[in-house]
XYZ file of C-alpha atoms in Angstrom:
617
model
C 0.000 0.000 0.000
C 1.261 3.355 -0.971
C 2.078 6.039 1.671
C -0.490 8.438 0.269
C -3.239 5.860 0.684
C -2.319 5.427 4.342
C -2.506 9.202 4.974
C -5.944 9.556 3.358
C -7.214 6.623 5.403
C -6.486 8.344 8.749
C -7.504 11.903 7.720
C -11.353 11.388 7.892
C -13.740 13.022 10.432
C -13.349 10.150 12.885
C -9.619 9.956 12.858
C -8.007 10.447 16.313
C -6.556 13.821 15.475
C -9.885 15.304 14.345
C -11.713 13.844 17.316
C -9.218 15.304 19.718
C -9.458 18.711 18.071
C -13.284 18.725 18.317
C -13.161 17.508 21.895
C -10.872 20.366 22.892
C -13.181 22.891 21.169
C -16.244 21.399 22.900
C -14.563 21.593 26.275
C -13.590 25.227 25.601
C -17.193 26.146 24.678
C -18.516 24.323 27.718
C -16.116 26.103 30.061
C -16.931 29.443 28.400
C -20.675 28.823 28.843
C -20.212 27.940 32.477
C -18.092 31.072 32.880
C -20.809 33.260 31.409
C -23.422 31.649 33.641
C -21.247 32.120 36.685
C -20.687 35.777 35.775
C -24.427 36.315 35.324
C -25.203 34.545 38.578
C -22.591 36.655 40.355
C -24.022 39.848 38.904
C -27.593 38.942 39.830
C -26.989 37.337 43.185
C -24.204 39.556 44.497
C -24.000 42.864 42.680
C -27.734 43.392 42.125
C -29.030 41.527 45.122
C -30.535 44.602 46.787
C -32.285 45.740 43.608
C -33.973 42.424 42.973
C -34.794 41.947 46.624
C -36.546 45.303 46.603
C -38.444 44.395 43.442
C -39.547 41.144 45.003
C -40.631 43.000 48.108
C -42.519 45.588 46.092
C -44.424 42.821 44.362
C -45.924 41.839 47.711
C -45.733 45.117 49.660
C -47.778 48.283 49.163
C -46.849 51.623 50.714
C -49.748 53.986 51.320
C -48.881 57.623 52.050
C -50.912 59.110 54.891
C -51.836 62.783 54.453
C -50.786 65.187 57.178
C -53.276 67.532 58.830
C -52.588 71.155 57.940
C -51.621 73.677 60.572
C -54.481 75.518 62.262
C -55.117 79.221 61.661
C -56.017 81.341 64.691
C -57.080 84.955 64.952
C -55.261 87.389 67.243
C -57.272 86.197 70.256
C -56.877 82.472 69.594
C -60.208 81.838 67.888
C -60.036 79.194 65.147
C -60.276 80.438 61.563
C -59.236 77.222 59.755
C -59.001 73.715 61.180
C -59.164 70.023 60.232
C -61.978 67.544 60.780
C -61.916 63.783 60.108
C -63.373 62.580 56.824
C -63.027 59.556 54.547
C -61.418 59.473 51.126
C -61.451 57.012 48.253
C -58.354 56.497 46.112
C -57.051 53.982 43.615
C -53.574 52.461 43.834
C -53.270 50.781 40.417
C -50.403 48.763 38.997
C -51.039 50.113 35.520
C -53.007 52.717 33.658
C -55.378 50.018 32.485
C -56.088 49.005 36.071
C -56.755 52.663 36.939
C -59.282 53.032 34.137
C -61.014 49.798 35.106
C -61.141 50.829 38.762
C -62.606 54.245 37.946
C -65.197 52.642 35.735
C -66.243 50.277 38.524
C -66.903 53.078 41.036
C -67.872 55.944 38.716
C -71.575 55.487 39.409
C -71.100 55.515 43.157
C -68.982 58.677 43.396
C -70.470 60.517 40.402
C -67.165 60.522 38.519
C -67.485 62.529 35.302
C -65.541 61.693 32.095
C -63.565 64.967 32.284
C -62.473 64.146 35.829
C -61.473 60.611 34.793
C -59.315 61.951 31.975
C -57.609 64.351 34.384
C -56.890 61.508 36.824
C -55.321 59.448 34.056
C -53.013 62.367 33.223
C -52.070 62.645 36.894
C -51.205 58.942 36.966
C -48.891 59.377 33.989
C -47.042 62.145 35.825
C -46.672 60.111 39.022
C -47.205 56.372 38.470
C -47.188 54.219 41.578
C -48.878 56.874 43.731
C -52.469 56.700 45.004
C -54.893 58.590 42.779
C -57.379 60.512 44.906
C -60.963 60.212 43.667
C -62.896 61.956 46.437
C -61.817 63.108 49.899
C -65.200 63.848 51.435
C -67.267 60.672 51.315
C -70.594 60.439 53.060
C -71.289 57.278 55.036
C -73.772 55.675 52.583
C -71.220 55.983 49.758
C -68.445 54.734 52.022
C -70.518 51.632 52.862
C -71.184 50.863 49.197
C -67.498 51.214 48.352
C -66.540 48.913 51.214
C -68.589 46.176 49.553
C -66.488 46.507 46.398
C -63.099 46.173 48.074
C -62.809 42.479 47.245
C -63.673 43.129 43.592
C -61.278 46.070 43.086
C -57.813 45.302 44.539
C -56.590 48.849 43.887
C -59.442 50.436 45.858
C -58.208 52.355 48.874
C -60.492 53.808 51.574
C -58.802 55.930 54.235
C -59.606 58.382 56.998
C -58.262 61.753 55.941
C -58.209 65.254 57.495
C -60.580 67.623 55.741
C -59.899 71.363 55.778
C -62.767 73.249 57.380
C -63.402 76.976 57.682
C -65.919 77.562 60.502
C -66.632 81.118 59.351
C -66.872 80.284 55.657
C -67.794 83.233 53.479
C -66.735 85.800 56.069
C -63.042 84.861 55.722
C -62.982 83.334 52.227
C -60.691 85.799 50.433
C -58.443 86.190 53.423
C -57.662 82.514 54.109
C -58.217 81.313 50.533
C -58.881 77.615 50.030
C -57.181 74.277 49.464
C -57.824 71.762 46.711
C -56.223 68.786 45.011
C -52.956 69.586 43.264
C -53.366 70.019 39.510
C -51.183 68.785 36.682
C -49.258 72.050 36.281
C -48.454 72.285 39.979
C -47.504 68.629 40.084
C -44.950 69.123 37.308
C -43.510 72.275 38.911
C -43.281 71.286 42.594
C -41.086 68.783 44.377
C -42.257 66.655 47.326
C -45.822 66.497 46.026
C -47.724 63.566 44.544
C -50.988 63.166 42.676
C -53.921 63.608 45.027
C -52.090 65.838 47.493
C -53.974 68.821 48.893
C -52.335 72.200 48.354
C -53.139 75.815 49.168
C -54.547 77.518 46.102
C -55.198 81.105 47.196
C -54.961 83.416 50.187
C -53.047 82.514 53.317
C -53.340 78.810 52.477
C -51.169 79.435 49.437
C -48.919 82.099 50.960
C -47.886 79.879 53.860
C -48.219 76.501 52.135
C -44.738 75.315 53.161
C -45.468 76.119 56.789
C -48.993 74.719 56.935
C -48.712 71.515 54.888
C -46.994 69.187 57.383
C -45.224 65.910 56.549
C -46.947 62.807 55.218
C -46.714 59.497 57.018
C -46.754 55.996 55.522
C -48.386 52.620 56.095
C -46.832 49.440 54.681
C -48.795 46.227 54.167
C -48.466 42.939 52.275
C -50.723 41.854 49.431
C -51.435 38.505 47.807
C -51.051 37.627 44.121
C -54.341 39.386 43.323
C -53.255 42.575 45.064
C -55.584 42.044 48.028
C -54.436 43.259 51.413
C -53.093 40.503 53.684
C -51.734 42.397 56.695
C -49.169 44.902 57.926
C -45.601 44.433 56.790
C -43.594 43.929 59.930
C -40.256 44.886 58.380
C -41.244 48.571 58.374
C -43.091 50.223 61.227
C -46.055 52.532 60.844
C -44.922 56.108 60.116
C -47.417 58.627 61.522
C -47.989 61.904 59.659
C -46.849 65.156 61.257
C -49.281 68.071 61.416
C -48.222 71.346 59.853
C -47.258 74.373 61.890
C -50.041 76.522 63.279
C -50.320 80.166 62.304
C -51.430 83.020 64.548
C -52.911 85.913 62.570
C -53.338 89.601 63.291
C -57.003 89.359 62.298
C -59.677 90.364 64.776
C -62.388 87.831 63.962
C -65.117 89.912 65.612
C -64.187 92.843 63.385
C -64.033 90.555 60.352
C -67.563 89.370 61.071
C -68.680 92.963 61.559
C -67.383 93.874 58.089
C -69.362 91.009 56.544
C -72.446 92.035 58.500
C -72.296 95.719 57.513
C -71.402 95.348 53.838
C -74.440 95.618 51.513
C -75.541 92.166 50.317
C -76.115 93.167 46.707
C -73.016 95.349 46.341
C -69.459 94.729 45.228
C -66.399 96.079 46.975
C -64.084 95.571 49.921
C -63.219 96.559 53.484
C -59.676 96.745 54.879
C -58.850 97.590 58.504
C -55.269 98.221 59.663
C -53.566 99.051 62.924
C -51.782 102.252 61.838
C -48.999 101.831 64.388
C -47.928 98.287 63.461
C -49.290 97.689 59.957
C -51.216 94.676 61.256
C -54.303 93.764 59.223
C -57.253 93.695 61.590
C -59.865 92.770 58.986
C -60.055 92.174 55.243
C -63.340 91.456 53.531
C -64.272 91.278 49.848
C -67.752 90.992 48.375
C -69.234 89.055 46.560
C -67.749 86.146 48.407
C -67.871 82.328 48.331
C -67.724 79.386 50.689
C -64.136 78.019 50.809
C -65.442 74.771 52.313
C -66.746 73.827 48.857
C -63.188 73.279 47.643
C -62.159 70.858 50.387
C -64.073 68.018 48.747
C -64.427 67.148 45.067
C -66.216 70.057 43.426
C -68.604 69.357 40.525
C -67.569 71.038 37.305
C -70.884 72.888 37.172
C -70.188 74.514 40.560
C -66.729 75.627 39.471
C -68.111 77.033 36.232
C -70.771 78.989 38.109
C -68.075 80.650 40.223
C -65.789 81.433 37.296
C -68.570 82.712 35.037
C -70.277 84.818 37.703
C -70.113 88.481 36.533
C -69.643 89.514 40.164
C -66.290 87.652 40.187
C -66.667 86.191 43.695
C -63.227 84.543 43.575
C -61.510 87.915 43.198
C -60.120 89.468 46.369
C -61.032 93.088 45.726
C -59.133 94.225 48.813
C -55.779 93.530 47.120
C -56.581 92.797 43.464
C -59.122 95.433 42.394
C -57.893 98.931 41.572
C -60.058 102.026 41.728
C -59.480 105.717 41.151
C -59.075 107.064 44.700
C -61.107 110.201 44.099
C -61.253 112.699 46.938
C -59.512 110.470 49.475
C -56.355 111.302 47.471
C -56.751 114.992 48.352
C -54.860 114.253 51.567
C -51.863 113.222 49.455
C -52.148 116.354 47.300
C -52.337 118.482 50.442
C -49.327 116.711 51.970
C -47.265 117.325 48.821
C -48.191 120.993 48.765
C -47.362 121.540 52.440
C -44.094 119.642 52.100
C -42.983 121.909 49.244
C -44.289 125.047 50.927
C -46.539 126.050 48.019
C -49.444 126.591 50.438
C -49.952 127.413 54.100
C -52.725 125.796 56.072
C -54.646 129.097 56.345
C -53.980 130.290 52.800
C -56.767 130.814 50.261
C -56.563 130.045 46.568
C -56.722 132.827 43.987
C -60.227 131.908 42.822
C -63.090 130.968 45.156
C -65.271 127.947 44.445
C -68.333 128.891 42.413
C -69.226 125.335 41.566
C -66.173 124.671 39.440
C -63.009 126.010 37.869
C -62.319 127.188 34.326
C -59.001 126.112 32.910
C -58.458 127.246 29.340
C -61.582 126.368 27.429
C -62.619 123.583 29.787
C -64.847 123.775 32.832
C -63.837 121.456 35.684
C -66.847 121.072 37.945
C -67.155 120.827 41.719
C -69.951 119.018 43.548
C -71.070 122.227 45.334
C -70.362 125.951 45.775
C -67.873 126.421 48.606
C -66.668 130.008 48.190
C -63.385 130.920 49.829
C -61.675 128.072 51.656
C -58.372 127.371 53.403
C -56.659 123.975 53.180
C -58.458 122.315 56.108
C -61.790 123.741 54.918
C -61.198 122.349 51.432
C -60.526 118.860 52.830
C -63.527 118.958 55.154
C -65.897 120.067 52.379
C -63.986 118.147 49.672
C -63.782 121.226 47.440
C -62.524 120.239 43.996
C -61.993 123.873 42.920
C -59.439 124.408 45.677
C -57.481 121.271 44.749
C -57.525 122.033 41.022
C -55.562 125.174 41.780
C -53.380 123.441 44.338
C -52.407 120.816 41.775
C -51.388 123.498 39.298
C -49.226 125.133 41.960
C -47.504 121.803 42.566
C -46.719 121.090 38.938
C -46.539 117.741 37.203
C -42.880 117.053 37.971
C -43.237 117.423 41.748
C -46.612 115.706 41.798
C -45.281 112.573 40.079
C -42.062 112.637 42.118
C -43.818 112.606 45.461
C -46.487 110.144 44.382
C -43.761 107.753 43.252
C -41.696 108.270 46.421
C -44.762 107.366 48.473
C -45.326 104.157 46.523
C -48.598 104.915 44.727
C -47.329 102.875 41.757
C -46.342 99.816 43.797
C -47.744 96.932 45.796
C -47.956 97.313 49.549
C -46.055 94.057 50.131
C -48.831 92.466 52.180
C -48.262 88.775 52.901
C -50.887 87.522 50.475
C -50.308 86.170 46.960
C -51.469 87.888 43.774
C -51.571 91.453 45.098
C -52.020 93.938 42.252
C -49.737 96.946 41.987
C -51.458 100.313 42.159
C -51.216 102.613 39.130
C -49.635 106.053 39.113
C -47.733 108.174 36.544
C -44.133 107.906 37.691
C -42.783 110.943 35.801
C -43.534 113.558 33.156
C -41.933 111.190 30.651
C -44.656 108.662 31.519
C -47.192 110.881 29.737
C -44.900 111.337 26.743
C -44.556 107.567 26.472
C -48.303 106.946 26.749
C -49.761 109.845 24.794
C -46.877 111.178 22.739
C -44.699 114.202 23.386
C -46.697 117.414 23.148
C -50.019 115.549 22.917
C -51.079 116.148 26.491
C -51.394 119.271 28.607
C -51.561 120.569 32.174
C -55.254 119.752 32.304
C -54.369 116.176 33.286
C -52.918 117.577 36.519
C -56.300 118.932 37.563
C -57.785 115.458 37.422
C -54.820 113.930 39.243
C -55.034 116.460 42.064
C -58.516 115.192 43.008
C -57.660 111.513 42.594
C -58.989 110.971 39.077
C -57.236 110.400 35.779
C -54.304 108.059 35.322
C -54.189 106.585 38.801
C -55.834 103.682 40.600
C -55.204 102.177 44.019
C -56.192 99.009 45.813
C -58.155 99.319 49.075
C -55.155 98.053 51.038
C -52.992 100.786 49.462
C -55.514 103.448 50.511
C -55.517 102.107 54.076
C -51.712 102.040 54.126
C -51.483 105.716 53.153
C -54.051 106.901 55.708
C -52.248 104.889 58.374
C -49.092 106.880 57.585
C -51.007 110.165 57.878
C -52.016 109.375 61.469
C -48.928 107.478 62.708
C -46.389 110.228 62.067
C -45.540 109.473 58.443
C -44.396 105.837 58.404
C -45.623 103.832 55.410
C -45.738 100.346 56.922
C -45.852 97.063 55.061
C -49.203 95.458 55.967
C -48.964 91.996 57.484
C -51.421 89.278 58.456
C -49.155 86.754 60.123
C -48.584 87.726 63.731
C -44.910 88.233 64.537
C -42.770 89.926 67.165
C -40.590 91.533 64.530
C -40.737 95.298 64.068
C -42.943 96.420 61.168
C -41.231 97.016 57.846
C -41.096 100.719 56.964
C -41.282 101.029 53.170
C -41.492 104.819 52.930
C -42.142 108.044 54.821
C -44.245 111.174 54.539
C -41.756 113.945 55.368
C -44.106 116.399 57.090
C -43.756 118.417 60.276
C -45.826 117.889 63.404
C -47.920 120.952 62.591
C -48.554 119.724 59.060
C -49.668 116.317 60.318
C -51.882 118.188 62.765
C -53.610 120.012 59.887
C -54.355 116.727 58.120
C -55.627 115.042 61.275
C -57.821 118.013 62.173
C -59.234 117.899 58.644
C -60.079 114.192 59.013
C -61.884 114.955 62.234
C -63.812 117.784 60.597
C -65.159 115.582 57.793
C -67.286 113.795 60.406
C -67.610 116.303 63.237
C -67.787 119.689 61.466
C -71.279 120.603 60.249
C -69.767 121.338 56.842
C -68.137 117.885 56.614
C -69.187 115.562 53.810
C -69.985 112.763 56.296
C -71.480 114.895 59.084
C -75.140 114.138 58.320
C -74.490 110.410 57.862
C -72.520 109.818 61.052
C -73.338 112.385 63.735
C -76.055 110.120 65.147
C -73.172 107.987 66.454
C -72.242 110.002 69.561
C -69.063 108.737 71.208
C -66.747 109.664 74.080
C -63.930 109.882 71.560
C -63.469 111.427 68.131
C -63.592 109.557 64.834
C -62.202 111.112 61.655
C -62.405 110.163 58.012
C -62.475 111.165 54.376
C -65.008 110.455 51.654
C -64.322 109.957 47.971
C -66.598 109.626 44.954
C -64.898 108.401 41.806
C -66.046 108.467 38.226
C -65.295 105.562 35.930
C -66.059 104.482 32.378
C -69.446 102.866 33.004
C -72.164 102.914 35.639
C -72.668 105.008 38.737
C -69.632 106.365 40.634
C -67.756 104.222 43.142
C -67.958 105.329 46.771
C -64.932 105.467 49.099
C -64.767 106.201 52.780
C -61.718 105.892 55.025
C -62.291 106.254 58.776
C -59.735 106.655 61.566
C -60.223 106.396 65.289
C -59.956 107.380 67.956
C -58.370 110.633 66.799
C -57.042 111.143 70.344
C -54.743 108.154 69.734
C -55.433 106.465 66.370
C -55.598 102.708 66.707
C -57.466 101.666 63.570
C -57.867 102.761 59.949
C -60.784 101.365 57.957
C -60.974 101.760 54.165
C -64.300 100.945 52.494
C -65.000 100.887 48.752
C -68.453 100.088 47.371
C -68.679 99.870 43.600
C -71.263 101.993 41.767
C -72.750 103.168 45.059
C -72.886 106.886 44.299
C -71.592 109.218 46.989
C -68.650 108.166 49.120
C -70.264 109.728 52.185
C -73.008 107.088 51.902
C -70.406 104.498 52.911
C -69.271 106.431 55.998
C -71.621 104.536 58.394
C -69.884 101.258 57.499
C -66.395 102.576 58.207
C -67.394 104.535 61.305
C -69.295 101.598 62.786
C -66.223 99.408 62.167
C -64.053 101.871 64.089
C -66.600 102.131 66.893
C -66.910 98.350 67.164
C -63.158 97.885 67.378
C -62.486 100.713 69.829
C -65.259 99.602 72.155
C -63.838 96.093 72.095
C -60.541 97.338 73.522
C -60.038 97.733 77.251
C -59.433 101.142 78.778
C -59.972 104.683 77.476
C -57.886 106.132 74.633
C -54.512 107.544 75.668
C -53.585 111.172 75.218
C -52.772 112.344 71.716
C -49.098 111.545 71.024
C -47.033 114.115 69.167
C -46.344 113.175 65.537
C -42.767 112.534 64.536
C -40.557 115.443 63.564
C -40.061 116.240 59.869
C -37.426 114.368 57.904
C -35.757 114.916 54.580
C -37.236 112.973 51.691
C -34.082 110.923 51.192
C -33.548 110.033 54.841
C -34.308 106.478 55.981
C -34.831 107.394 59.643
C -36.687 110.312 61.251
C -34.845 113.118 62.947
C -34.749 113.155 66.747
C -37.772 114.634 68.501
C -37.156 118.213 69.743
């Protein structure tokens, strides 16, 4: 046999060499496979042990967040303004969006769940999957009983006791405290530490002090079976109780707040603001029309919300800080203060032209509400003579008028600790008119309107109260505040007048009510007191309807302790509103213990640019 034949005979697939080669390759693949398996096992069992253990736990453990009661709101005397009462809520804790939709469909008839609300809840779930979806947090007992029967059919159904926000005085404090409601999609996407179904302050003090009032949620952990049904508490984690939010003591006098609601005309629109002129504390704040904030604590039907939003009276608007009105004649005190500060008029000085029912400026006739004849400054304030103030405004000039008005903050917010305060409107300079009307397209006639509080200016009721407080406290423009604090009030500006000049303004306020010529004399003199109450009326024209009526009252003039600003829309004469403001002052003063102290001397004059007053002489 040839050598080549022998080689071909042993070179087939079963020859020893080929078998050995394949055996080595098989062993290599087998060892490699075992190596991969060992690496995977090591990764799963060692490196990712905690992750998979948690997943396994989560498959049999449910964590239910427990809502925290909000902090309680008290008035200055400790009376409750907002509190929490126990209620029951229904939520769904689904594993998927499909389970959420099925759960909502199963209970929709029992809780009157509308399609729009269901769609909103689905969107909330997409933003925060794995969190309970609140359906209703104010169940009545019949509905609660019916839902209890469905627990075995709907594994994701969750029924819990839950604190419900309650406002014992409802409509009387609505705009002041605001209301709470379920967090919406926008807020959920913008805020940390919140989940779908959480309750959040929407307006008023509830919103302003949300971080302080909200508290910290607790948690309850329990095991479930394969169908998601509750088995029992999970012993590995203890129950975590919720922590109530911090309480808040307010400067509000609840008796005075109720008095404002009682006195305000039922069919009218407007606001009442009462301040302590010495501290800037808000004693009362009432806006009308109003609403019941308790409606928002539970699930509100869409029809109810629409009726509030579409109401032409705008009951959700806090007119005390959001509505702006021409101040009218109450602004004459500011015009007088400017004129005295600059020395363009003395308190006993007469204008060049007496009041004959109006004033002719160029070709225009600027009317006055009566014929007052010759009048000095105090007389003009007491009788509210427009003719006098037309001439006084011209003596001031536009540049000084806008400079002082801006320095005294008539174009700014007061800084009150409430959200959504509107800034008042005021021309900040002569250039303001050039920008708005064009250079050379306006004249000095606009100054006549400004001098009596008309034209291109508008103030909120809280701004009016802030200014009058400065007139009677020695010139300090104080930042109004509602939260009670021991800190000194924030001084945001000053009226740089002398003691004598403040005395002229205060005597004028007293004369409006107590002088037979005063615009409020006939309306208020039936209210005889052992102390003196002062005030100023204002009647303001606007684009449509009857004039708005202002009245700002101060008392007691012997030692002013309260300023009350009242605005009633389309009410005609401002003096018609004087009984409301005067009765508010009387009610507050009589509620205090002890007689009024002697009249303190106003602070000495200061320069406009100084931050602190000069020493008393």
